[in-house]
mmCIF file of C-alpha atoms in Angstrom:
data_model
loop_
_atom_site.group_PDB
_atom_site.id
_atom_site.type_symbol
_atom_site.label_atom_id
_atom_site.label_comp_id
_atom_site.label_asym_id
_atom_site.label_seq_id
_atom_site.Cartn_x
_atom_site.Cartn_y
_atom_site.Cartn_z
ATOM 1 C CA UNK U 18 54.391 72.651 -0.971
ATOM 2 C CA UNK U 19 52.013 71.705 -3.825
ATOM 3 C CA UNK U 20 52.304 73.720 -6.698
ATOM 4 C CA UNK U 21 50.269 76.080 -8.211
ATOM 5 C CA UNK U 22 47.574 74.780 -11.051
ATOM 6 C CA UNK U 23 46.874 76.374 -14.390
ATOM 7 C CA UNK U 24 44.196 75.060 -16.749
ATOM 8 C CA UNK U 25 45.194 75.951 -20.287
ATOM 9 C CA UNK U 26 41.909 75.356 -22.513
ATOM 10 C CA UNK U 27 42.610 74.914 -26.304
ATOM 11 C CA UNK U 28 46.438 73.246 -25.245
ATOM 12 C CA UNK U 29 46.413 70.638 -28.245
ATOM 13 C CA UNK U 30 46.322 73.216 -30.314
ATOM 14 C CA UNK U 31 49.362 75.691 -31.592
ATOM 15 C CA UNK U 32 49.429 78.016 -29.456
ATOM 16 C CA UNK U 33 48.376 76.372 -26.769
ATOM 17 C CA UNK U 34 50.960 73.558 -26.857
ATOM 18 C CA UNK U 35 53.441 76.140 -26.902
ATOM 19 C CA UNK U 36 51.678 77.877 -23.309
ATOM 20 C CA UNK U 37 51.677 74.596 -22.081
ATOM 21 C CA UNK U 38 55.149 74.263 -22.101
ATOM 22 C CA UNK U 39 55.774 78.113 -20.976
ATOM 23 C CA UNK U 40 53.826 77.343 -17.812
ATOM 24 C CA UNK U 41 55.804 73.574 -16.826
ATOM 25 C CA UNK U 42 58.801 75.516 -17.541
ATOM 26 C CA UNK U 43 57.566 78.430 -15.158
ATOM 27 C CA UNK U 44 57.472 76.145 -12.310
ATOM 28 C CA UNK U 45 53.457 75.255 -12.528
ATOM 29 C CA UNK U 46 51.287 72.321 -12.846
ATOM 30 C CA UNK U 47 49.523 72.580 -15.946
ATOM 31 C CA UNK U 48 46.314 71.377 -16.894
ATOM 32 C CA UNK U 49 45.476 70.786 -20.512
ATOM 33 C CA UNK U 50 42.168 70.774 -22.156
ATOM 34 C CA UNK U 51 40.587 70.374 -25.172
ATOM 35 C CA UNK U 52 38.271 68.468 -27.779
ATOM 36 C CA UNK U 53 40.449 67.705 -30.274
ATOM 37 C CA UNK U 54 38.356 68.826 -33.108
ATOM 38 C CA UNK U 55 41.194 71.369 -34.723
ATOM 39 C CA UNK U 56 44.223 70.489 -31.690
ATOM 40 C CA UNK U 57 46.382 67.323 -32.509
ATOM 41 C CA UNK U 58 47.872 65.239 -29.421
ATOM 42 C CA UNK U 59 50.788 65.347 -31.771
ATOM 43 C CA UNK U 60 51.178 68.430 -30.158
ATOM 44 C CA UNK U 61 51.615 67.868 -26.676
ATOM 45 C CA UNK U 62 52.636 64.139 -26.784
ATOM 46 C CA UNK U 63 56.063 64.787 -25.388
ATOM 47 C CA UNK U 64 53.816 66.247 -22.369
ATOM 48 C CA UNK U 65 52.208 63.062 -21.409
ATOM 49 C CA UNK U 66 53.032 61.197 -18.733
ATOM 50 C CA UNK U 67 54.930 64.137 -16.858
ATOM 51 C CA UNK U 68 53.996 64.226 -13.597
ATOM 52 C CA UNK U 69 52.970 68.362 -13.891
ATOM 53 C CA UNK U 70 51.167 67.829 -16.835
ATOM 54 C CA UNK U 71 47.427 66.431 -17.138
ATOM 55 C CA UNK U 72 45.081 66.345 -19.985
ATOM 56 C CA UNK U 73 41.033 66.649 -19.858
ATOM 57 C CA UNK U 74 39.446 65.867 -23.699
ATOM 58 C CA UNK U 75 36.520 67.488 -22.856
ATOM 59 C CA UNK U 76 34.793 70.442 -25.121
ATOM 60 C CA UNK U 77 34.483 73.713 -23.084
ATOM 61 C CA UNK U 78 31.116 74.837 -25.062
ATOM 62 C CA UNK U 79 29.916 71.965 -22.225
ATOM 63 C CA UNK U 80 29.701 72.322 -18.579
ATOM 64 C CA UNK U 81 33.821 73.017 -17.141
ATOM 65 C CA UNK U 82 34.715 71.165 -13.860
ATOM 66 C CA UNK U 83 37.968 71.160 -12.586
ATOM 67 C CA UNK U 84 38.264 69.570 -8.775
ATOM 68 C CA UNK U 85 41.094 71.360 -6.593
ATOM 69 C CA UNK U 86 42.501 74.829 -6.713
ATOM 70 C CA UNK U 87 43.621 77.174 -9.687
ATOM 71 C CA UNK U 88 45.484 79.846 -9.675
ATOM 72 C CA UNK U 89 45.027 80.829 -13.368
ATOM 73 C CA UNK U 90 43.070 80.148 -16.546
ATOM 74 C CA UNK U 91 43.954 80.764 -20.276
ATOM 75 C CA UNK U 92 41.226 80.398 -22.731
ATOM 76 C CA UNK U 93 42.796 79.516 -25.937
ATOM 77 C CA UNK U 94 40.101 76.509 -27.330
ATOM 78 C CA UNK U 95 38.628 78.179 -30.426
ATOM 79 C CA UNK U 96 38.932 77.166 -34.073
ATOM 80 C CA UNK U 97 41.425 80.043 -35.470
ATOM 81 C CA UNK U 98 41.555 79.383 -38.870
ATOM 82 C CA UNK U 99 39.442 80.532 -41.746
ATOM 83 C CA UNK U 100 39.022 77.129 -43.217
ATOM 84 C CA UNK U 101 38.352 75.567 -39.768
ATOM 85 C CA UNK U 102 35.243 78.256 -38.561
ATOM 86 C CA UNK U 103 34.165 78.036 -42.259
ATOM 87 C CA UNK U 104 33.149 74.508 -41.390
ATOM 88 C CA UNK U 105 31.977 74.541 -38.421
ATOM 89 C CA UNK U 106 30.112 78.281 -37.862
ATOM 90 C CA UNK U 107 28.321 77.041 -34.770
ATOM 91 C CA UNK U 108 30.532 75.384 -32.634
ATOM 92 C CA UNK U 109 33.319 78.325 -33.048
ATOM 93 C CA UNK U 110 30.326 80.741 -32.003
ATOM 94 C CA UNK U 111 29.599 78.310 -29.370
ATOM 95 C CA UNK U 112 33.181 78.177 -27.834
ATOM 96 C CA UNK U 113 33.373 81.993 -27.490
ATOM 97 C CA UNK U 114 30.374 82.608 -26.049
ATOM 98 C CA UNK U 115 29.065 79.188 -24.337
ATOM 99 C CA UNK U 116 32.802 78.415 -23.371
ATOM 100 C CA UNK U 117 33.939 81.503 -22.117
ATOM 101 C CA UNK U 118 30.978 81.613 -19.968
ATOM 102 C CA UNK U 119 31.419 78.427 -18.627
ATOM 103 C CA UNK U 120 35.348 79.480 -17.975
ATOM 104 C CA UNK U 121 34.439 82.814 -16.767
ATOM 105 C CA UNK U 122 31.801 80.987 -13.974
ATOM 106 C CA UNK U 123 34.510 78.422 -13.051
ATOM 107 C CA UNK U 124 37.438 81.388 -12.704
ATOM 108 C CA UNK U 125 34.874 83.336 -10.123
ATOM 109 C CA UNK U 126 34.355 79.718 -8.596
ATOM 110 C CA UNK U 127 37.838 78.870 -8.233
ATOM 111 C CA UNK U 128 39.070 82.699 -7.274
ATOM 112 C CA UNK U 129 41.273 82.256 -10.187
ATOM 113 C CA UNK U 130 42.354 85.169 -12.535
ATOM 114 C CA UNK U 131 41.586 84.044 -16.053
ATOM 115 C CA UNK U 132 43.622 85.130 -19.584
ATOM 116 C CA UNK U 133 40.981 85.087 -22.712
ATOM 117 C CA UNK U 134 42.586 84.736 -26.075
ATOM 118 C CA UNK U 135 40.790 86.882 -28.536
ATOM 119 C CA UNK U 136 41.988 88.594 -31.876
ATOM 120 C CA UNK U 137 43.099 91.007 -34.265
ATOM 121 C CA UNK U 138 39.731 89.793 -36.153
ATOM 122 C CA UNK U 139 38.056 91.900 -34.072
ATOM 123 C CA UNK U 140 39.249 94.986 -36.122
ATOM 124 C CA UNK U 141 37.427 93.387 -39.029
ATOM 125 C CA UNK U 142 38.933 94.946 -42.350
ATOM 126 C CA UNK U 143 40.593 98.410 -40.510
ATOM 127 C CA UNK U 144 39.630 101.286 -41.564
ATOM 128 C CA UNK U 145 42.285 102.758 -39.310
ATOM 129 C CA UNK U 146 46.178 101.788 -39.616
ATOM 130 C CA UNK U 147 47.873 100.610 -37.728
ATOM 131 C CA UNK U 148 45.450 98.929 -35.119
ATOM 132 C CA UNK U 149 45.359 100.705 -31.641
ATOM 133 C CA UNK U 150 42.618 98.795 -28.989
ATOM 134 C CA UNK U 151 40.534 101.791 -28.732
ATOM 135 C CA UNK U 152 39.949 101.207 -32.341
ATOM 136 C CA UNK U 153 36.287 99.192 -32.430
ATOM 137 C CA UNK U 154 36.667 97.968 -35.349
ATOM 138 C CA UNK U 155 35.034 97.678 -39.016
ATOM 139 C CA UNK U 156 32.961 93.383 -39.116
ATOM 140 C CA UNK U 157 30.350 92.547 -40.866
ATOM 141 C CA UNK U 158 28.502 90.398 -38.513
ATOM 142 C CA UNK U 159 26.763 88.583 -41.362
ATOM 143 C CA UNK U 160 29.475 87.555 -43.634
ATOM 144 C CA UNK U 161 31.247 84.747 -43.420
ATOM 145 C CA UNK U 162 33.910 85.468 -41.405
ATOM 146 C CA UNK U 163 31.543 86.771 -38.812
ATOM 147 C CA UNK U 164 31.391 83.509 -36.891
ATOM 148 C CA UNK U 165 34.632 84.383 -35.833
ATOM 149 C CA UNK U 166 34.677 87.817 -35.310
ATOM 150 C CA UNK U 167 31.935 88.135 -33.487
ATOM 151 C CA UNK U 168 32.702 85.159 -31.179
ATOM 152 C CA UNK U 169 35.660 86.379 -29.885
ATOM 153 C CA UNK U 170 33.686 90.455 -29.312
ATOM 154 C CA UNK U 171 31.592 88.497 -27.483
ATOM 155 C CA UNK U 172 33.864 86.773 -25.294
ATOM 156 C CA UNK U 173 35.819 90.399 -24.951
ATOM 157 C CA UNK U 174 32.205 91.507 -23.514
ATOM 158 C CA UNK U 175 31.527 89.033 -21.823
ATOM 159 C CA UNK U 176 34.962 89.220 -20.054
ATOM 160 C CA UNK U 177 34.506 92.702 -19.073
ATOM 161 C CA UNK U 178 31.331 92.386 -18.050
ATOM 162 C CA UNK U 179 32.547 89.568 -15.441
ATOM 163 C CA UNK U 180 35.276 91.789 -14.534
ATOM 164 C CA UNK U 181 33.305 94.821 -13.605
ATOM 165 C CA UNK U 182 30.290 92.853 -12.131
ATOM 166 C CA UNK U 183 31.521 90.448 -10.342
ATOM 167 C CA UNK U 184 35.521 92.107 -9.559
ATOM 168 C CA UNK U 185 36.716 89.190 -11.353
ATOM 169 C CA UNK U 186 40.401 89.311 -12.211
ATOM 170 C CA UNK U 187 40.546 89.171 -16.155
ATOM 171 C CA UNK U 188 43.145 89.662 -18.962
ATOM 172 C CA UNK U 189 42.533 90.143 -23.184
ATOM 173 C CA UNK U 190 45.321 89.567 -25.283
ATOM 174 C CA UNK U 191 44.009 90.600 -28.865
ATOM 175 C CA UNK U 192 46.850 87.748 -30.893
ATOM 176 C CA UNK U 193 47.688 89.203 -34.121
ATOM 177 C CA UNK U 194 49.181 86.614 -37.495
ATOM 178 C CA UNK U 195 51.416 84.259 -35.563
ATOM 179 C CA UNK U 196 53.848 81.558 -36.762
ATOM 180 C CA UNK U 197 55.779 78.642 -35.691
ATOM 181 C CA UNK U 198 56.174 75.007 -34.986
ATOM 182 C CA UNK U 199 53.305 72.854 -34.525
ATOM 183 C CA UNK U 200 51.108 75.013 -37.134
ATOM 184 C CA UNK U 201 49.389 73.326 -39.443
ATOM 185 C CA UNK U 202 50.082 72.844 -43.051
ATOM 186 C CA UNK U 203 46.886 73.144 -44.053
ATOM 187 C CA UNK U 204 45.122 75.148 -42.132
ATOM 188 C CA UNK U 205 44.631 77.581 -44.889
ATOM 189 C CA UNK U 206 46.971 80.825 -43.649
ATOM 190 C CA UNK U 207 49.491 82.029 -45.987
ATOM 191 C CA UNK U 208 52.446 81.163 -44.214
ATOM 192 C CA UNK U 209 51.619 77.494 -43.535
ATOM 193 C CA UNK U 210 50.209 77.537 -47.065
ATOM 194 C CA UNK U 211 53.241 79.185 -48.714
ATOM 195 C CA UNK U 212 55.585 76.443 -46.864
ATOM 196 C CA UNK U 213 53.197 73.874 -47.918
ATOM 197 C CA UNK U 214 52.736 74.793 -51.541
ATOM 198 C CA UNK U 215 56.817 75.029 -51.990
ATOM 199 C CA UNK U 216 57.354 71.909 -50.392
ATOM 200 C CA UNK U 217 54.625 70.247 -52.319
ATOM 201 C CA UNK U 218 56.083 71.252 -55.865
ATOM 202 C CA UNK U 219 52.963 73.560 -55.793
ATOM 203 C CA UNK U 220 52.916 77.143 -57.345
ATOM 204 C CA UNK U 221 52.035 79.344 -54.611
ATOM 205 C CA UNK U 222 48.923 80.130 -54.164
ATOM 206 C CA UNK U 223 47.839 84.498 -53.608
ATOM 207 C CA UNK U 224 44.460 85.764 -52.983
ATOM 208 C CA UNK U 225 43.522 89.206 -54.398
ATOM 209 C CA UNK U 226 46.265 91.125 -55.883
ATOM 210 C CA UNK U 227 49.073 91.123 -53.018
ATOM 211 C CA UNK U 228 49.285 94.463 -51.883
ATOM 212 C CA UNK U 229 46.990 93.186 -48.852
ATOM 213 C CA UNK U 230 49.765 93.185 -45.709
ATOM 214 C CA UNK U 231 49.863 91.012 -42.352
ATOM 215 C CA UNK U 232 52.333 91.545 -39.652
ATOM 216 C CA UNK U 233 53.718 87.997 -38.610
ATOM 217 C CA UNK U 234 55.210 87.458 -35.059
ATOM 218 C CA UNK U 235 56.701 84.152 -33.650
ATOM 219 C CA UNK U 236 55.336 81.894 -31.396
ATOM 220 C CA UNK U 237 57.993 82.165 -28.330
ATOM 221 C CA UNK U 238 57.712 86.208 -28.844
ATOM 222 C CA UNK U 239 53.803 85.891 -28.767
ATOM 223 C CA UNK U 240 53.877 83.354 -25.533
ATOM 224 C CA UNK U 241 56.350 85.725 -23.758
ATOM 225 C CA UNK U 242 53.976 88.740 -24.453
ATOM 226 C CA UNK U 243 50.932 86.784 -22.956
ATOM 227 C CA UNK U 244 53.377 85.519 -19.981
ATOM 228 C CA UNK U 245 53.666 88.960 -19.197
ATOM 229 C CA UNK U 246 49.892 90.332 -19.325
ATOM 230 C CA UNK U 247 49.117 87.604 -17.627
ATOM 231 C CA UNK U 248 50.969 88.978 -14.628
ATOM 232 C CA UNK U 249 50.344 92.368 -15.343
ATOM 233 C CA UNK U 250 47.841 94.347 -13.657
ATOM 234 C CA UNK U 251 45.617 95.050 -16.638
ATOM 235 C CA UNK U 252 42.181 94.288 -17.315
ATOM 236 C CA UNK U 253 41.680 96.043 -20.918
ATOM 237 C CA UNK U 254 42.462 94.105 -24.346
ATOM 238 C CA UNK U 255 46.114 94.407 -25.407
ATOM 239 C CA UNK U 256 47.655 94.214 -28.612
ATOM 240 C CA UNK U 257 50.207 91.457 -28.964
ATOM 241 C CA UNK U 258 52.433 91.429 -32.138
ATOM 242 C CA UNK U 259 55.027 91.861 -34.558
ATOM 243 C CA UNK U 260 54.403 95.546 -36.572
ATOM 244 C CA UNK U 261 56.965 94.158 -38.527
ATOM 245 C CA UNK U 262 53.807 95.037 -41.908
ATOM 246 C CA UNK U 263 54.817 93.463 -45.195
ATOM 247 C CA UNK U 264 52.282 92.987 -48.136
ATOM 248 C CA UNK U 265 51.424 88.882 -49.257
ATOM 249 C CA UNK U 266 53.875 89.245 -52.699
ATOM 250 C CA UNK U 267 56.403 90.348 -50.648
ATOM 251 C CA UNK U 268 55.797 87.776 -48.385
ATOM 252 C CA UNK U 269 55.907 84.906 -50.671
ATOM 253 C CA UNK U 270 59.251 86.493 -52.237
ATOM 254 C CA UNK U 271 60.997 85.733 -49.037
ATOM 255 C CA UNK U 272 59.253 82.033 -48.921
ATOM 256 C CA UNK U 273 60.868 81.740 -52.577
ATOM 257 C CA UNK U 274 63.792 82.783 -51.264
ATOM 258 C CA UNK U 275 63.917 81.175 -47.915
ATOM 259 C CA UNK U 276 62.894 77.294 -49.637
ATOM 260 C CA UNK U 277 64.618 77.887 -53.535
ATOM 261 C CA UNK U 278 61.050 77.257 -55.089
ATOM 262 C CA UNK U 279 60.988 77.143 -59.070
ATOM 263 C CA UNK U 280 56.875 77.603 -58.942
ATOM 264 C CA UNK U 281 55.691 80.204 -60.148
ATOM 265 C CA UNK U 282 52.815 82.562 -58.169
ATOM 266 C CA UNK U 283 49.262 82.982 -59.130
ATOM 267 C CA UNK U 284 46.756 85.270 -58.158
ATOM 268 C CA UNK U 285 42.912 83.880 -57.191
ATOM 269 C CA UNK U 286 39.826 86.605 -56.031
ATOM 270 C CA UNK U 287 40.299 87.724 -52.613
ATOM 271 C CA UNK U 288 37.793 86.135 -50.102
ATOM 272 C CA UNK U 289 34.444 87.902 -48.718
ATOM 273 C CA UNK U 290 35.691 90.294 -45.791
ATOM 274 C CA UNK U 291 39.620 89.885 -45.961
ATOM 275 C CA UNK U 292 41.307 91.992 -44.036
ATOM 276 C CA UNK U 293 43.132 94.452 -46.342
ATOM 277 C CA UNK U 294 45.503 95.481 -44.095
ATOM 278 C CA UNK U 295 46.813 94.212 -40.905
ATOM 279 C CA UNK U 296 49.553 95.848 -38.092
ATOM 280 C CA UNK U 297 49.518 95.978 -34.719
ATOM 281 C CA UNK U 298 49.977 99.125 -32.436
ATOM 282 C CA UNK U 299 51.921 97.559 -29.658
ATOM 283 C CA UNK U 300 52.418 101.106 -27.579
ATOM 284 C CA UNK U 301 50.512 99.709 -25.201
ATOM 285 C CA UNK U 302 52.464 96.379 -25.066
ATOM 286 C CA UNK U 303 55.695 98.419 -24.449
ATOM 287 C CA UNK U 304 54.395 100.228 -21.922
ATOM 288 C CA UNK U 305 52.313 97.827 -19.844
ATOM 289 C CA UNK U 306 54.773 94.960 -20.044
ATOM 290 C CA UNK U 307 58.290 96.009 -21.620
ATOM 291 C CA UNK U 308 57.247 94.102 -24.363
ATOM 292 C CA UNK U 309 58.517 93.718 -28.095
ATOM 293 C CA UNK U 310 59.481 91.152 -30.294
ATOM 294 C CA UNK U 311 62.751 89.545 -30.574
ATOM 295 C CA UNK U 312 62.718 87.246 -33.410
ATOM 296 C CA UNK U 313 63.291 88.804 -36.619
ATOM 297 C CA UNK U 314 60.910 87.184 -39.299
ATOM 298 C CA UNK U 315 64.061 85.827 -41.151
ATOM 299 C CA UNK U 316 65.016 83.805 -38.054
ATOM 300 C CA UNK U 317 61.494 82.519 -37.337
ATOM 301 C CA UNK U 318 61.278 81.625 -40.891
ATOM 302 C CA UNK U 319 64.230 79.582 -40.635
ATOM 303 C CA UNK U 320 62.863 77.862 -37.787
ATOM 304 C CA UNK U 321 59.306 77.034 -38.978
ATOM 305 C CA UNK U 322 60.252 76.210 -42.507
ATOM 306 C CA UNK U 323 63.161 73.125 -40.580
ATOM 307 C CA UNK U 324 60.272 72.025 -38.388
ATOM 308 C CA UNK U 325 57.839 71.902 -41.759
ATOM 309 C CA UNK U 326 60.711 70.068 -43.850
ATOM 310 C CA UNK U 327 60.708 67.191 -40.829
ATOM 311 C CA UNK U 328 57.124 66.484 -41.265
ATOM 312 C CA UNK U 329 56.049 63.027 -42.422
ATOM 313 C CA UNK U 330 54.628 62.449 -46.045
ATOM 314 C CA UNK U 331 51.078 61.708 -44.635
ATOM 315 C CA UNK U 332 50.984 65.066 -43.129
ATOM 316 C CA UNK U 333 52.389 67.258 -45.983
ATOM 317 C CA UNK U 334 49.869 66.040 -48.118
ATOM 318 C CA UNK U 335 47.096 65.799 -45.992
ATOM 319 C CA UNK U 336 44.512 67.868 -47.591
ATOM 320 C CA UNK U 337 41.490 67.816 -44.306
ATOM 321 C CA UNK U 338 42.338 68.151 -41.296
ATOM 322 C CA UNK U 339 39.686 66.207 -39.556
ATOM 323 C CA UNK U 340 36.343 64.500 -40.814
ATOM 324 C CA UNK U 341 34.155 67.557 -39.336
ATOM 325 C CA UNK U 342 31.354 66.098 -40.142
ATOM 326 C CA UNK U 343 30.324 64.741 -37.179
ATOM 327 C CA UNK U 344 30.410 68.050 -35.162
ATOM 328 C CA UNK U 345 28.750 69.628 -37.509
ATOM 329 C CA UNK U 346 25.250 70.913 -35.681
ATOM 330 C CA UNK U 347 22.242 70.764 -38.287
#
C-alpha cells in the first residue's frame, strides 16, 4: 500500500528539518518545500536521495501545486527571526497571508487537514503573565516588529475562517522561544547569539537591562507537542512550550557557565516593541494532548552548545546569512 504524503512547507529551515524527520520516522512520505531564502539545504541534506523524502524549492507566497494525494500539511515557511523579517518586511507579510492562502486552498483541494505554525509574537509585549490563548494580545501593528506579528494573526484568521466556512480540518500551534540543532548562529536570538558570542571570543551581547525573561523549550519537545495537535481533535490555537521563565542575565550566566567564557557582558538599548516578558500557559497543552516538556534546559543546552562547537569556521563567523537583496520588493 502506498503511503501516506505530508507536505511540510518551510522544511529547510529549523524547525522544519527537524518535522521532516518526525514524519519519515512516523512511517510517512514527506514532502519538503521551501525557497531557501532563510532555510539552508544543510539542513536536510542527509534527507536527499531517500526514497520517502522529496524536495520542491518553490516559494509558497506563489501559486502551491502538489500532484497526488495528501493526507496532511504543516505550514512552517516564514522568516522567524527578528533580523531576518527586519529585512525583508514584505515577503514575511506575504508568506503569512499570500502563502497560507494558497496552502489553505490546496488543503480544501486535496481534503487534507493542514497544521499552521504561528507564534507567541502574537501576544505582542503581554500585558498579561503568563500567556493563556484567550489572551489577544498587546502589537503594535506599525512598529517594526509588526511585519511579523501581524502576519502570523492573519494567517490564525485566515485559518479559522477556512475552518468554519468551508469545514476545513485545521490546527494552530502558537511556538514559543525554541532551541536546538540546526539553528542558526546568527540569526540574531539570544541563545544562538550567546553561543556565538562565547565561541567567538566575543563579550556577550544583552539588550535592555536583563530582567526581560523568555521561556526556552527544545526542539524534539516542541516537534512532539505539534506531533500530537496534529492528531488531536482541536481546531483553536494552542500554546506549545517550555514555562520553564528565566530573565536574559540569568540566561547568559548559565551560557558562561555551560561554555567557561572569560568575556565579560554588556548591556545595549532594548529594541522597539521587545517583548518584556515571555511564558507560556501550557494548561491547555496538558490537557488536549498529555503534553509537557521533557528536556530540562541544562540538557538541551548541552546538546545545542556540542552541535554549535562542530560547526565549520566559515559558519561561526559568518556575519549575513544570505545576500537578501535580491528578494527584497521595492
Amino acid at each position: 500500500m502506498a503511503k501516506e504524503r505530508v507536505l511540510i512547507t518551510g522544511a529547510a529551515g529549523f524547525l522544519g528539518s527537524h518535522l521532516c524527520d518526525r514524519f519519515i520516522k512516523e512511517g510517512y512520505d514527506v514532502i519538503g518545500m521551501d525557497n531557501l531564502i532563510t532555510g539552508s539545504m544543510d539542513n536536510i541534506a542527509h534527507l536527499m536521495g531517500k526514497e520517502n523524502f522529496e524536495f520542491y524549492h518553490h516559494d509558497v507566497s506563489k501559486y502551491v501545486h502538489v500532484s497526488g494525494d495528501l493526507k496532511y500539511i504543516l505550514h512552517f515557511a516564514s522568516p522567524a527571526s527578528p533580523i531576518d523579517y527586519l529585512k525583508i518586511p514584505i515577503q514575511t507579510l506575504k508568506v503569512g497571508a499570500h502563502g497560507t492562502h494558497n496552502l489553505l486552498g490546496l488543503a480544501k483541494d486535496k481534503k487534507a487537514r493542514i497544521l499552521v505554525a504561528s507564534t507567541s509574537e502574537v501576544y505582542g509585549d503581554p500585558l498579561v503573565h503568563p500567556q493563556t490563548e484567550d489572551y489577544y494580545g498587546n502589537v503594535n501593528p506599525i512598529g517594526p516588529r509588526g511585519v511579523y506579528d501581524e502576519a502570523k494573526r492573519f494567517m490564525e484568521s485566515i485559518t479559522m475562517a477556512y475552518h468554519t466556512y468551508h469545514q476545513l480540518e485545521t490546527r494552530i500551534v502558537r511556538i514559543f522561544n525554541t532551541y536546538g540543532p540546526r539553528m542558526r548562529l546568527n540569526d540574531g536570538r539570544v541563545l544562538p547569539a550567546f553561543i556565538g558570542q562565547a565561541l567567538r571570543g566575543e563579550d556577550l551581547t544583552i539588550f535592555g537591562d536583563g530582567s526581560q525573561t523568555r521561556s526556552f523549550c527544545y526542539v524534539d519537545d516542541l516537534v512532539e507537542g505539534i506531533y500530537r495537535l496534529l492528531l488531536s481533535d482541536h481546531s483553536y490555537p494552542v500554546n506549545v512550550g517550555n514555562p520553564d521563565e528565566i530573565t536574559i542575565s540569568e540566561f547568559a550566566e548559565e551560557i558562561i557557565k555551560l561554555t567557561g567564557t572569560k568575556q565579560k557582558v554588556i548591556y545595549k538599548d532594548l529594541p522597539k516593541d521587545d517583548p518584556k516578558k515571555r511564558q507560556p500557559d501550557i494548561t491547555k497543552a496538558k490537557e488536549l494532548l498529555g503534553w509537557e516538556p521533557k528536556v530540562n534546559r541544562q540538557e538541551g543546552l548541552k546538546i545545542t552548545y556540542e552541535y554549535f562547537k562542530s560547526l565549520d569556521k566559515e559558519k561561526l563567523f559568518q556575519k549575513e546569512h544570505k545576500d537578501f537583496e535580491k528578494y527584497i520588493v521595492k
